[in-house]
């Protein structure tokens, strides 16, 4: 994902497509299929890079264990400055302001920024849907596919004494 920044005189678009592994919380890694599209725009002594990232991960739902495609979308901006001195624009963080050197002009690799943007978008838990019912704790059936027919106790029996106290209080 290298950009040649030395010969940019007018706005130029770019597209990269790459697969790479990303870590999952306690589950190893999963392949990330990332597409990066963006533009590099010259403005005086600066080059403005604006990139959008779309990706999908093939993951298992944290509740029902069904495998599904999880979409991700992210982006980032970088400012490359050609002069030794320069002020950082208000809407850009200091780490996104890069002083151009001969080495960078011949090729700047945006892959670390792409990977970082994707990692920051990863959730703690993956859910196939917000209303996922998960698995039956007795038989293990996926409850999204229908009721399993198992009888489930309502709550923990250790709380029954408290329930009785609360019901007496409501009666008075």
Short mmCIF file of N, CA and C in Angstrom, two decimals:
data_model
loop_
_atom_site.label_atom_id
_atom_site.label_comp_id
_atom_site.label_asym_id
_atom_site.label_seq_id
_atom_site.Cartn_x
_atom_site.Cartn_y
_atom_site.Cartn_z
N UNK A 1 0.83 -1.18 0.00
CA UNK A 1 0.00 0.00 0.00
C UNK A 1 0.88 1.25 0.00
N UNK A 2 1.80 1.30 -0.95
CA UNK A 2 2.72 2.44 -1.00
C UNK A 2 2.21 3.50 -1.97
N UNK A 3 2.33 4.75 -1.51
CA UNK A 3 1.98 5.90 -2.34
C UNK A 3 3.25 6.62 -2.74
N UNK A 4 3.36 6.98 -4.02
CA UNK A 4 4.47 7.79 -4.50
C UNK A 4 4.02 9.25 -4.41
N UNK A 5 4.58 9.98 -3.46
CA UNK A 5 4.15 11.36 -3.21
C UNK A 5 5.00 12.40 -3.92
N UNK A 6 6.02 12.00 -4.63
CA UNK A 6 6.95 12.93 -5.25
C UNK A 6 6.44 13.60 -6.50
N UNK A 7 5.49 13.02 -7.18
CA UNK A 7 5.08 13.54 -8.50
C UNK A 7 3.62 14.00 -8.52
N UNK A 8 3.07 14.32 -7.40
CA UNK A 8 1.66 14.71 -7.36
C UNK A 8 1.53 16.21 -7.58
N UNK A 9 0.88 16.58 -8.69
CA UNK A 9 0.68 17.98 -9.03
C UNK A 9 -0.79 18.36 -9.05
N UNK A 10 -1.67 17.38 -9.14
CA UNK A 10 -3.12 17.61 -9.11
C UNK A 10 -3.73 16.49 -8.27
N UNK A 11 -4.98 16.64 -7.82
CA UNK A 11 -5.58 15.59 -6.99
C UNK A 11 -5.55 14.23 -7.70
N UNK A 12 -5.08 13.22 -6.96
CA UNK A 12 -4.99 11.87 -7.51
C UNK A 12 -5.72 10.90 -6.60
N UNK A 13 -6.48 10.02 -7.22
CA UNK A 13 -7.20 8.99 -6.47
C UNK A 13 -6.38 7.71 -6.44
N UNK A 14 -6.63 6.91 -5.42
CA UNK A 14 -5.96 5.61 -5.32
C UNK A 14 -6.92 4.60 -4.70
N UNK A 15 -6.69 3.33 -5.02
CA UNK A 15 -7.45 2.23 -4.45
C UNK A 15 -6.49 1.08 -4.18
N UNK A 16 -6.58 0.53 -2.97
CA UNK A 16 -5.80 -0.65 -2.60
C UNK A 16 -6.77 -1.70 -2.09
N UNK A 17 -6.44 -2.94 -2.32
CA UNK A 17 -7.24 -4.05 -1.81
C UNK A 17 -6.25 -5.06 -1.25
N UNK A 18 -6.41 -5.39 0.04
CA UNK A 18 -5.46 -6.30 0.66
C UNK A 18 -6.12 -7.12 1.76
N UNK A 19 -5.62 -8.33 1.94
CA UNK A 19 -6.06 -9.19 3.04
C UNK A 19 -4.92 -9.34 4.02
N UNK A 20 -5.26 -9.29 5.31
CA UNK A 20 -4.26 -9.45 6.35
C UNK A 20 -4.96 -9.93 7.63
N UNK A 21 -4.23 -10.59 8.52
CA UNK A 21 -4.85 -11.09 9.75
C UNK A 21 -4.99 -9.98 10.79
N UNK A 22 -6.11 -10.02 11.52
CA UNK A 22 -6.30 -9.13 12.67
C UNK A 22 -6.62 -10.00 13.89
N UNK A 23 -6.18 -9.58 15.07
CA UNK A 23 -6.42 -10.39 16.27
C UNK A 23 -7.86 -10.27 16.75
N UNK A 24 -8.37 -11.39 17.27
CA UNK A 24 -9.68 -11.40 17.92
C UNK A 24 -9.45 -11.59 19.41
N UNK A 25 -10.28 -11.01 20.22
CA UNK A 25 -10.15 -11.09 21.67
C UNK A 25 -10.17 -12.54 22.13
N UNK A 26 -9.00 -13.06 22.49
CA UNK A 26 -8.88 -14.41 23.03
C UNK A 26 -9.17 -15.54 22.05
N UNK A 27 -9.28 -15.24 20.76
CA UNK A 27 -9.66 -16.28 19.79
C UNK A 27 -8.68 -16.39 18.62
N UNK A 28 -7.47 -15.92 18.76
CA UNK A 28 -6.53 -16.01 17.65
C UNK A 28 -6.69 -14.85 16.69
N UNK A 29 -6.68 -15.16 15.38
CA UNK A 29 -6.80 -14.12 14.36
C UNK A 29 -7.87 -14.50 13.35
N UNK A 30 -8.26 -13.51 12.56
CA UNK A 30 -9.22 -13.71 11.48
C UNK A 30 -8.73 -12.86 10.29
N UNK A 31 -8.99 -13.35 9.08
CA UNK A 31 -8.58 -12.61 7.88
C UNK A 31 -9.48 -11.39 7.68
N UNK A 32 -8.85 -10.27 7.44
CA UNK A 32 -9.55 -9.02 7.16
C UNK A 32 -9.39 -8.73 5.68
N UNK A 33 -10.48 -8.54 4.99
CA UNK A 33 -10.48 -8.22 3.57
C UNK A 33 -10.76 -6.72 3.45
N UNK A 34 -9.70 -5.91 3.32
CA UNK A 34 -9.83 -4.45 3.36
C UNK A 34 -9.69 -3.82 1.99
N UNK A 35 -10.55 -2.84 1.74
CA UNK A 35 -10.46 -2.02 0.53
C UNK A 35 -10.25 -0.58 0.99
N UNK A 36 -9.19 0.04 0.47
CA UNK A 36 -8.85 1.41 0.83
C UNK A 36 -8.98 2.27 -0.41
N UNK A 37 -9.79 3.31 -0.32
CA UNK A 37 -9.96 4.24 -1.43
C UNK A 37 -9.74 5.65 -0.90
N UNK A 38 -9.05 6.46 -1.67
CA UNK A 38 -8.81 7.82 -1.20
C UNK A 38 -8.25 8.72 -2.26
N UNK A 39 -7.89 9.93 -1.82
CA UNK A 39 -7.30 10.91 -2.71
C UNK A 39 -6.13 11.60 -2.01
N UNK A 40 -5.19 12.02 -2.82
CA UNK A 40 -4.09 12.87 -2.36
C UNK A 40 -4.23 14.18 -3.12
N UNK A 41 -4.37 15.27 -2.36
CA UNK A 41 -4.61 16.58 -2.96
C UNK A 41 -3.49 17.53 -2.60
N UNK A 42 -2.79 18.11 -3.61
CA UNK A 42 -1.75 19.10 -3.30
C UNK A 42 -2.38 20.45 -2.99
N UNK A 43 -1.88 21.11 -1.95
CA UNK A 43 -2.31 22.46 -1.60
C UNK A 43 -1.08 23.25 -1.17
N UNK A 44 -0.46 23.92 -2.09
CA UNK A 44 0.75 24.69 -1.79
C UNK A 44 1.89 23.76 -1.41
N UNK A 45 2.41 23.94 -0.20
CA UNK A 45 3.54 23.12 0.25
C UNK A 45 3.08 21.84 0.94
N UNK A 46 1.81 21.56 0.88
CA UNK A 46 1.26 20.38 1.57
C UNK A 46 0.56 19.43 0.61
N UNK A 47 0.50 18.18 1.05
CA UNK A 47 -0.32 17.17 0.38
C UNK A 47 -1.31 16.65 1.42
N UNK A 48 -2.58 16.65 1.08
CA UNK A 48 -3.62 16.15 1.98
C UNK A 48 -4.07 14.78 1.51
N UNK A 49 -3.96 13.80 2.38
CA UNK A 49 -4.38 12.45 2.07
C UNK A 49 -5.65 12.16 2.85
N UNK A 50 -6.69 11.74 2.16
CA UNK A 50 -7.97 11.38 2.78
C UNK A 50 -8.31 9.97 2.32
N UNK A 51 -8.40 9.03 3.27
CA UNK A 51 -8.63 7.63 2.93
C UNK A 51 -9.86 7.08 3.65
N UNK A 52 -10.64 6.29 2.94
CA UNK A 52 -11.80 5.59 3.50
C UNK A 52 -11.54 4.09 3.39
N UNK A 53 -11.87 3.37 4.44
CA UNK A 53 -11.62 1.94 4.50
C UNK A 53 -12.94 1.20 4.69
N UNK A 54 -13.15 0.18 3.88
CA UNK A 54 -14.28 -0.73 4.08
C UNK A 54 -13.71 -2.14 4.17
N UNK A 55 -14.32 -2.94 5.02
CA UNK A 55 -13.78 -4.26 5.25
C UNK A 55 -14.88 -5.19 5.75
N UNK A 56 -14.62 -6.48 5.66
CA UNK A 56 -15.50 -7.48 6.25
C UNK A 56 -14.65 -8.53 6.97
N UNK A 57 -15.18 -8.98 8.09
CA UNK A 57 -14.53 -10.04 8.84
C UNK A 57 -15.50 -11.21 8.96
N UNK A 58 -15.01 -12.41 8.83
CA UNK A 58 -15.82 -13.62 9.00
C UNK A 58 -15.60 -14.07 10.45
N UNK A 59 -16.62 -13.82 11.31
CA UNK A 59 -16.48 -14.07 12.75
C UNK A 59 -17.67 -14.87 13.28
N UNK A 60 -17.54 -15.38 14.49
CA UNK A 60 -18.62 -16.11 15.16
C UNK A 60 -19.32 -15.17 16.14
N UNK A 61 -20.63 -15.27 16.19
CA UNK A 61 -21.43 -14.47 17.11
C UNK A 61 -21.08 -14.86 18.55
N UNK A 62 -20.96 -13.88 19.42
CA UNK A 62 -20.60 -14.14 20.82
C UNK A 62 -21.73 -14.80 21.60
N UNK A 63 -22.98 -14.71 21.11
CA UNK A 63 -24.13 -15.30 21.82
C UNK A 63 -24.54 -16.66 21.26
N UNK A 64 -24.65 -16.75 19.93
CA UNK A 64 -25.19 -17.99 19.35
C UNK A 64 -24.15 -18.81 18.59
N UNK A 65 -22.95 -18.28 18.45
CA UNK A 65 -21.82 -18.94 17.78
C UNK A 65 -21.99 -19.12 16.27
N UNK A 66 -23.03 -18.54 15.69
CA UNK A 66 -23.22 -18.61 14.23
C UNK A 66 -22.15 -17.75 13.55
N UNK A 67 -21.59 -18.24 12.46
CA UNK A 67 -20.58 -17.50 11.71
C UNK A 67 -21.29 -16.54 10.75
N UNK A 68 -20.81 -15.29 10.73
CA UNK A 68 -21.43 -14.28 9.87
C UNK A 68 -20.36 -13.29 9.42
N UNK A 69 -20.69 -12.48 8.41
CA UNK A 69 -19.78 -11.44 7.92
C UNK A 69 -20.05 -10.14 8.66
N UNK A 70 -19.03 -9.63 9.32
CA UNK A 70 -19.14 -8.40 10.09
C UNK A 70 -18.53 -7.25 9.28
N UNK A 71 -19.34 -6.24 8.91
CA UNK A 71 -18.81 -5.13 8.12
C UNK A 71 -18.11 -4.08 8.99
N UNK A 72 -17.05 -3.52 8.48
CA UNK A 72 -16.33 -2.44 9.15
C UNK A 72 -16.16 -1.28 8.18
N UNK A 73 -16.21 -0.07 8.72
CA UNK A 73 -15.95 1.12 7.92
C UNK A 73 -15.15 2.10 8.79
N UNK A 74 -14.13 2.69 8.21
CA UNK A 74 -13.29 3.63 8.94
C UNK A 74 -12.61 4.54 7.95
N UNK A 75 -11.74 5.37 8.44
CA UNK A 75 -10.99 6.26 7.57
C UNK A 75 -9.95 7.03 8.36
N UNK A 76 -9.12 7.76 7.64
CA UNK A 76 -8.11 8.60 8.28
C UNK A 76 -7.66 9.68 7.31
N UNK A 77 -7.04 10.72 7.88
CA UNK A 77 -6.49 11.82 7.09
C UNK A 77 -5.05 12.03 7.52
N UNK A 78 -4.21 12.36 6.56
CA UNK A 78 -2.82 12.70 6.82
C UNK A 78 -2.48 14.00 6.09
N UNK A 79 -1.57 14.76 6.67
CA UNK A 79 -1.06 15.97 6.02
C UNK A 79 0.44 15.80 5.87
N UNK A 80 0.92 15.86 4.64
CA UNK A 80 2.35 15.81 4.35
C UNK A 80 2.81 17.24 4.06
N UNK A 81 3.86 17.68 4.73
CA UNK A 81 4.34 19.05 4.60
C UNK A 81 5.73 19.04 3.99
N UNK A 82 5.95 19.87 2.97
CA UNK A 82 7.23 19.87 2.25
C UNK A 82 8.28 20.78 2.87
N UNK A 83 7.89 21.79 3.62
CA UNK A 83 8.85 22.73 4.18
C UNK A 83 9.27 22.30 5.58
N UNK A 84 10.40 22.80 6.04
CA UNK A 84 10.91 22.44 7.37
C UNK A 84 9.99 22.90 8.48
N UNK A 85 9.41 24.08 8.33
CA UNK A 85 8.51 24.60 9.35
C UNK A 85 7.09 24.58 8.81
N UNK A 86 6.18 24.38 9.71
CA UNK A 86 4.78 24.40 9.30
C UNK A 86 3.90 24.29 10.52
N UNK A 87 2.72 24.89 10.42
CA UNK A 87 1.77 24.80 11.52
C UNK A 87 0.81 23.66 11.25
N UNK A 88 0.44 22.97 12.30
CA UNK A 88 -0.47 21.84 12.18
C UNK A 88 -1.90 22.38 12.11
N UNK A 89 -2.66 21.98 11.09
CA UNK A 89 -4.05 22.43 11.01
C UNK A 89 -4.85 21.99 12.24
N UNK A 90 -5.85 22.78 12.59
CA UNK A 90 -6.65 22.51 13.80
C UNK A 90 -7.35 21.16 13.78
N UNK A 91 -7.80 20.69 12.63
CA UNK A 91 -8.56 19.44 12.56
C UNK A 91 -7.68 18.20 12.38
N UNK A 92 -6.34 18.35 12.49
CA UNK A 92 -5.41 17.24 12.30
C UNK A 92 -4.60 17.04 13.57
N UNK A 93 -4.47 15.78 14.02
CA UNK A 93 -3.63 15.45 15.17
C UNK A 93 -2.16 15.55 14.77
N UNK A 94 -1.31 15.76 15.78
CA UNK A 94 0.13 15.90 15.53
C UNK A 94 0.73 14.68 14.85
N UNK A 95 0.25 13.47 15.21
CA UNK A 95 0.81 12.25 14.60
C UNK A 95 0.37 12.08 13.15
N UNK A 96 -0.63 12.84 12.72
CA UNK A 96 -1.09 12.78 11.33
C UNK A 96 -0.48 13.88 10.47
N UNK A 97 0.48 14.62 11.02
CA UNK A 97 1.19 15.67 10.31
C UNK A 97 2.62 15.17 10.07
N UNK A 98 2.97 14.95 8.81
CA UNK A 98 4.23 14.28 8.47
C UNK A 98 5.08 15.21 7.61
N UNK A 99 6.33 15.41 8.04
CA UNK A 99 7.27 16.21 7.28
C UNK A 99 7.84 15.35 6.16
N UNK A 100 7.68 15.83 4.92
CA UNK A 100 8.16 15.06 3.77
C UNK A 100 9.68 15.10 3.67
N UNK A 101 10.24 13.94 3.42
CA UNK A 101 11.66 13.81 3.14
C UNK A 101 11.79 13.12 1.79
N UNK A 102 13.01 13.03 1.28
CA UNK A 102 13.21 12.35 -0.01
C UNK A 102 12.75 10.90 0.06
N UNK A 103 12.97 10.26 1.20
CA UNK A 103 12.57 8.86 1.36
C UNK A 103 11.06 8.70 1.31
N UNK A 104 10.35 9.58 2.02
CA UNK A 104 8.88 9.49 2.05
C UNK A 104 8.29 9.82 0.69
N UNK A 105 8.86 10.83 0.00
CA UNK A 105 8.32 11.22 -1.31
C UNK A 105 8.38 10.08 -2.30
N UNK A 106 9.39 9.23 -2.19
CA UNK A 106 9.51 8.13 -3.15
C UNK A 106 8.57 6.97 -2.80
N UNK A 107 8.04 6.93 -1.60
CA UNK A 107 7.09 5.88 -1.26
C UNK A 107 6.70 5.91 0.20
N UNK A 108 5.44 6.22 0.47
CA UNK A 108 4.93 6.22 1.84
C UNK A 108 3.95 5.06 1.97
N UNK A 109 4.23 4.16 2.90
CA UNK A 109 3.38 2.98 3.10
C UNK A 109 2.25 3.33 4.06
N UNK A 110 1.00 3.29 3.58
CA UNK A 110 -0.14 3.62 4.43
C UNK A 110 -0.69 2.39 5.16
N UNK A 111 -0.11 1.21 4.93
CA UNK A 111 -0.63 0.00 5.57
C UNK A 111 -0.70 0.10 7.10
N UNK A 112 0.33 0.62 7.80
CA UNK A 112 0.19 0.73 9.27
C UNK A 112 -1.01 1.57 9.71
N UNK A 113 -1.30 2.64 8.96
CA UNK A 113 -2.47 3.49 9.29
C UNK A 113 -3.77 2.76 9.02
N UNK A 114 -3.80 1.99 7.94
CA UNK A 114 -5.00 1.21 7.61
C UNK A 114 -5.26 0.17 8.70
N UNK A 115 -4.23 -0.55 9.07
CA UNK A 115 -4.36 -1.58 10.12
C UNK A 115 -4.81 -0.97 11.43
N UNK A 116 -4.22 0.17 11.81
CA UNK A 116 -4.59 0.84 13.05
C UNK A 116 -6.05 1.28 13.03
N UNK A 117 -6.50 1.85 11.91
CA UNK A 117 -7.89 2.30 11.80
C UNK A 117 -8.86 1.14 11.95
N UNK A 118 -8.53 -0.01 11.37
CA UNK A 118 -9.38 -1.19 11.48
C UNK A 118 -9.38 -1.72 12.92
N UNK A 119 -8.22 -1.81 13.54
CA UNK A 119 -8.14 -2.31 14.91
C UNK A 119 -8.93 -1.44 15.88
N UNK A 120 -8.96 -0.13 15.65
CA UNK A 120 -9.71 0.76 16.51
C UNK A 120 -11.23 0.60 16.36
N UNK A 121 -11.66 0.04 15.25
CA UNK A 121 -13.09 -0.17 15.00
C UNK A 121 -13.61 -1.53 15.50
N UNK A 122 -12.71 -2.43 15.89
CA UNK A 122 -13.14 -3.76 16.31
C UNK A 122 -13.91 -3.70 17.62
N UNK A 123 -15.07 -4.35 17.69
CA UNK A 123 -15.84 -4.36 18.93
C UNK A 123 -15.28 -5.38 19.92
N UNK A 124 -15.72 -5.30 21.15
CA UNK A 124 -15.31 -6.28 22.15
C UNK A 124 -16.01 -7.60 21.89
N UNK A 125 -17.28 -7.54 21.55
CA UNK A 125 -18.08 -8.74 21.25
C UNK A 125 -18.74 -8.56 19.87
N UNK A 126 -18.81 -9.64 19.12
CA UNK A 126 -19.46 -9.64 17.82
C UNK A 126 -20.85 -10.24 17.98
N UNK A 127 -21.87 -9.53 17.50
CA UNK A 127 -23.24 -10.04 17.54
C UNK A 127 -23.79 -10.10 16.13
N UNK A 128 -24.42 -11.25 15.79
CA UNK A 128 -24.99 -11.39 14.45
C UNK A 128 -26.16 -10.43 14.26
N UNK A 129 -26.86 -10.09 15.37
CA UNK A 129 -27.91 -9.07 15.37
C UNK A 129 -28.09 -8.59 16.80
N UNK A 130 -28.62 -7.39 16.95
CA UNK A 130 -28.81 -6.83 18.29
C UNK A 130 -29.76 -7.66 19.14
N UNK A 131 -30.73 -8.31 18.51
CA UNK A 131 -31.71 -9.11 19.26
C UNK A 131 -31.39 -10.61 19.23
N UNK A 132 -30.12 -10.96 19.09
CA UNK A 132 -29.72 -12.37 19.11
C UNK A 132 -30.10 -13.00 20.45
N UNK A 133 -30.75 -14.16 20.39
CA UNK A 133 -31.22 -14.83 21.61
C UNK A 133 -30.20 -15.78 22.20
N UNK A 134 -29.15 -16.09 21.46
CA UNK A 134 -28.10 -16.95 21.98
C UNK A 134 -28.46 -18.43 21.94
N UNK A 135 -27.80 -19.21 22.81
CA UNK A 135 -27.98 -20.66 22.88
C UNK A 135 -28.75 -21.03 24.15
N UNK A 136 -29.51 -22.11 24.09
CA UNK A 136 -30.20 -22.64 25.28
C UNK A 136 -29.13 -23.16 26.24
N UNK A 137 -29.24 -22.77 27.50
CA UNK A 137 -28.24 -23.20 28.48
C UNK A 137 -28.40 -24.67 28.86
N UNK A 138 -29.52 -25.29 28.49
CA UNK A 138 -29.74 -26.70 28.81
C UNK A 138 -29.32 -27.61 27.66
N UNK A 139 -29.88 -27.36 26.47
CA UNK A 139 -29.62 -28.28 25.35
C UNK A 139 -28.64 -27.73 24.31
N UNK A 140 -28.37 -26.42 24.32
CA UNK A 140 -27.42 -25.84 23.40
C UNK A 140 -27.99 -25.44 22.05
N UNK A 141 -29.32 -25.52 21.86
CA UNK A 141 -29.92 -25.15 20.58
C UNK A 141 -29.85 -23.64 20.37
N UNK A 142 -29.66 -23.24 19.12
CA UNK A 142 -29.66 -21.83 18.76
C UNK A 142 -31.10 -21.32 18.87
N UNK A 143 -31.37 -20.43 19.83
CA UNK A 143 -32.73 -19.95 20.09
C UNK A 143 -33.23 -18.98 19.02
N UNK A 144 -32.36 -18.53 18.13
CA UNK A 144 -32.79 -17.71 17.00
C UNK A 144 -33.56 -18.55 15.98
N UNK A 145 -33.35 -19.86 16.00
CA UNK A 145 -34.01 -20.78 15.06
C UNK A 145 -35.34 -21.30 15.61
N UNK A 146 -35.70 -20.90 16.81
CA UNK A 146 -36.97 -21.33 17.40
C UNK A 146 -36.76 -21.81 18.83
N UNK A 147 -37.89 -21.98 19.53
CA UNK A 147 -37.83 -22.44 20.92
C UNK A 147 -37.38 -23.90 20.97
N UNK A 148 -36.65 -24.25 22.01
CA UNK A 148 -36.11 -25.61 22.11
C UNK A 148 -37.02 -26.54 22.90
N UNK A 149 -37.95 -26.00 23.67
CA UNK A 149 -38.86 -26.84 24.44
C UNK A 149 -38.35 -27.17 25.84
N UNK A 150 -37.17 -26.75 26.19
CA UNK A 150 -36.63 -27.01 27.54
C UNK A 150 -37.36 -26.15 28.56
N UNK A 151 -37.52 -26.69 29.75
CA UNK A 151 -38.11 -25.91 30.84
C UNK A 151 -37.00 -25.18 31.56
N UNK A 152 -37.20 -23.91 31.76
CA UNK A 152 -36.20 -23.09 32.42
C UNK A 152 -36.78 -22.51 33.69
N UNK A 153 -36.00 -22.56 34.78
CA UNK A 153 -36.42 -21.94 36.02
C UNK A 153 -36.37 -20.44 35.85
N UNK A 154 -37.31 -19.77 36.52
CA UNK A 154 -37.28 -18.32 36.48
C UNK A 154 -36.40 -17.82 37.59
N UNK A 155 -35.22 -17.42 37.29
CA UNK A 155 -34.31 -16.86 38.27
C UNK A 155 -33.65 -17.90 39.14
N UNK A 156 -32.88 -17.43 40.07
CA UNK A 156 -32.12 -18.26 41.01
C UNK A 156 -32.97 -18.49 42.25
N UNK A 157 -33.12 -19.73 42.67
CA UNK A 157 -33.97 -20.06 43.83
C UNK A 157 -33.44 -19.44 45.12
N UNK A 158 -32.20 -19.06 45.16
CA UNK A 158 -31.65 -18.44 46.36
C UNK A 158 -32.26 -17.07 46.64
N UNK A 159 -32.92 -16.49 45.66
CA UNK A 159 -33.54 -15.18 45.83
C UNK A 159 -35.01 -15.27 46.23
N UNK A 160 -35.56 -16.46 46.38
CA UNK A 160 -36.97 -16.63 46.71
C UNK A 160 -37.36 -15.95 48.02
N UNK A 161 -36.51 -16.02 49.04
CA UNK A 161 -36.83 -15.38 50.32
C UNK A 161 -36.99 -13.87 50.14
N UNK A 162 -36.15 -13.26 49.33
CA UNK A 162 -36.27 -11.83 49.09
C UNK A 162 -37.55 -11.52 48.32
N UNK A 163 -37.90 -12.37 47.36
CA UNK A 163 -39.14 -12.17 46.61
C UNK A 163 -40.35 -12.20 47.53
N UNK A 164 -40.34 -13.11 48.53
CA UNK A 164 -41.45 -13.18 49.49
C UNK A 164 -41.54 -11.89 50.29
N UNK A 165 -40.40 -11.38 50.74
CA UNK A 165 -40.40 -10.12 51.49
C UNK A 165 -40.95 -8.97 50.65
N UNK A 166 -40.56 -8.91 49.41
CA UNK A 166 -41.05 -7.85 48.54
C UNK A 166 -42.54 -7.99 48.26
N UNK A 167 -43.03 -9.19 48.10
CA UNK A 167 -44.46 -9.38 47.85
C UNK A 167 -45.28 -9.01 49.08
N UNK A 168 -44.77 -9.29 50.31
CA UNK A 168 -45.47 -8.88 51.54
C UNK A 168 -45.50 -7.36 51.64
N UNK A 169 -44.45 -6.74 51.27
CA UNK A 169 -44.39 -5.27 51.34
C UNK A 169 -45.39 -4.64 50.38
N UNK A 170 -45.58 -5.28 49.21
CA UNK A 170 -46.54 -4.76 48.23
C UNK A 170 -47.98 -4.95 48.70
N UNK A 171 -48.21 -5.96 49.53
CA UNK A 171 -49.57 -6.24 50.02
C UNK A 171 -50.01 -5.20 51.03
N UNK A 172 -49.12 -4.54 51.70
CA UNK A 172 -49.50 -3.57 52.74
C UNK A 172 -49.71 -2.21 52.22
#
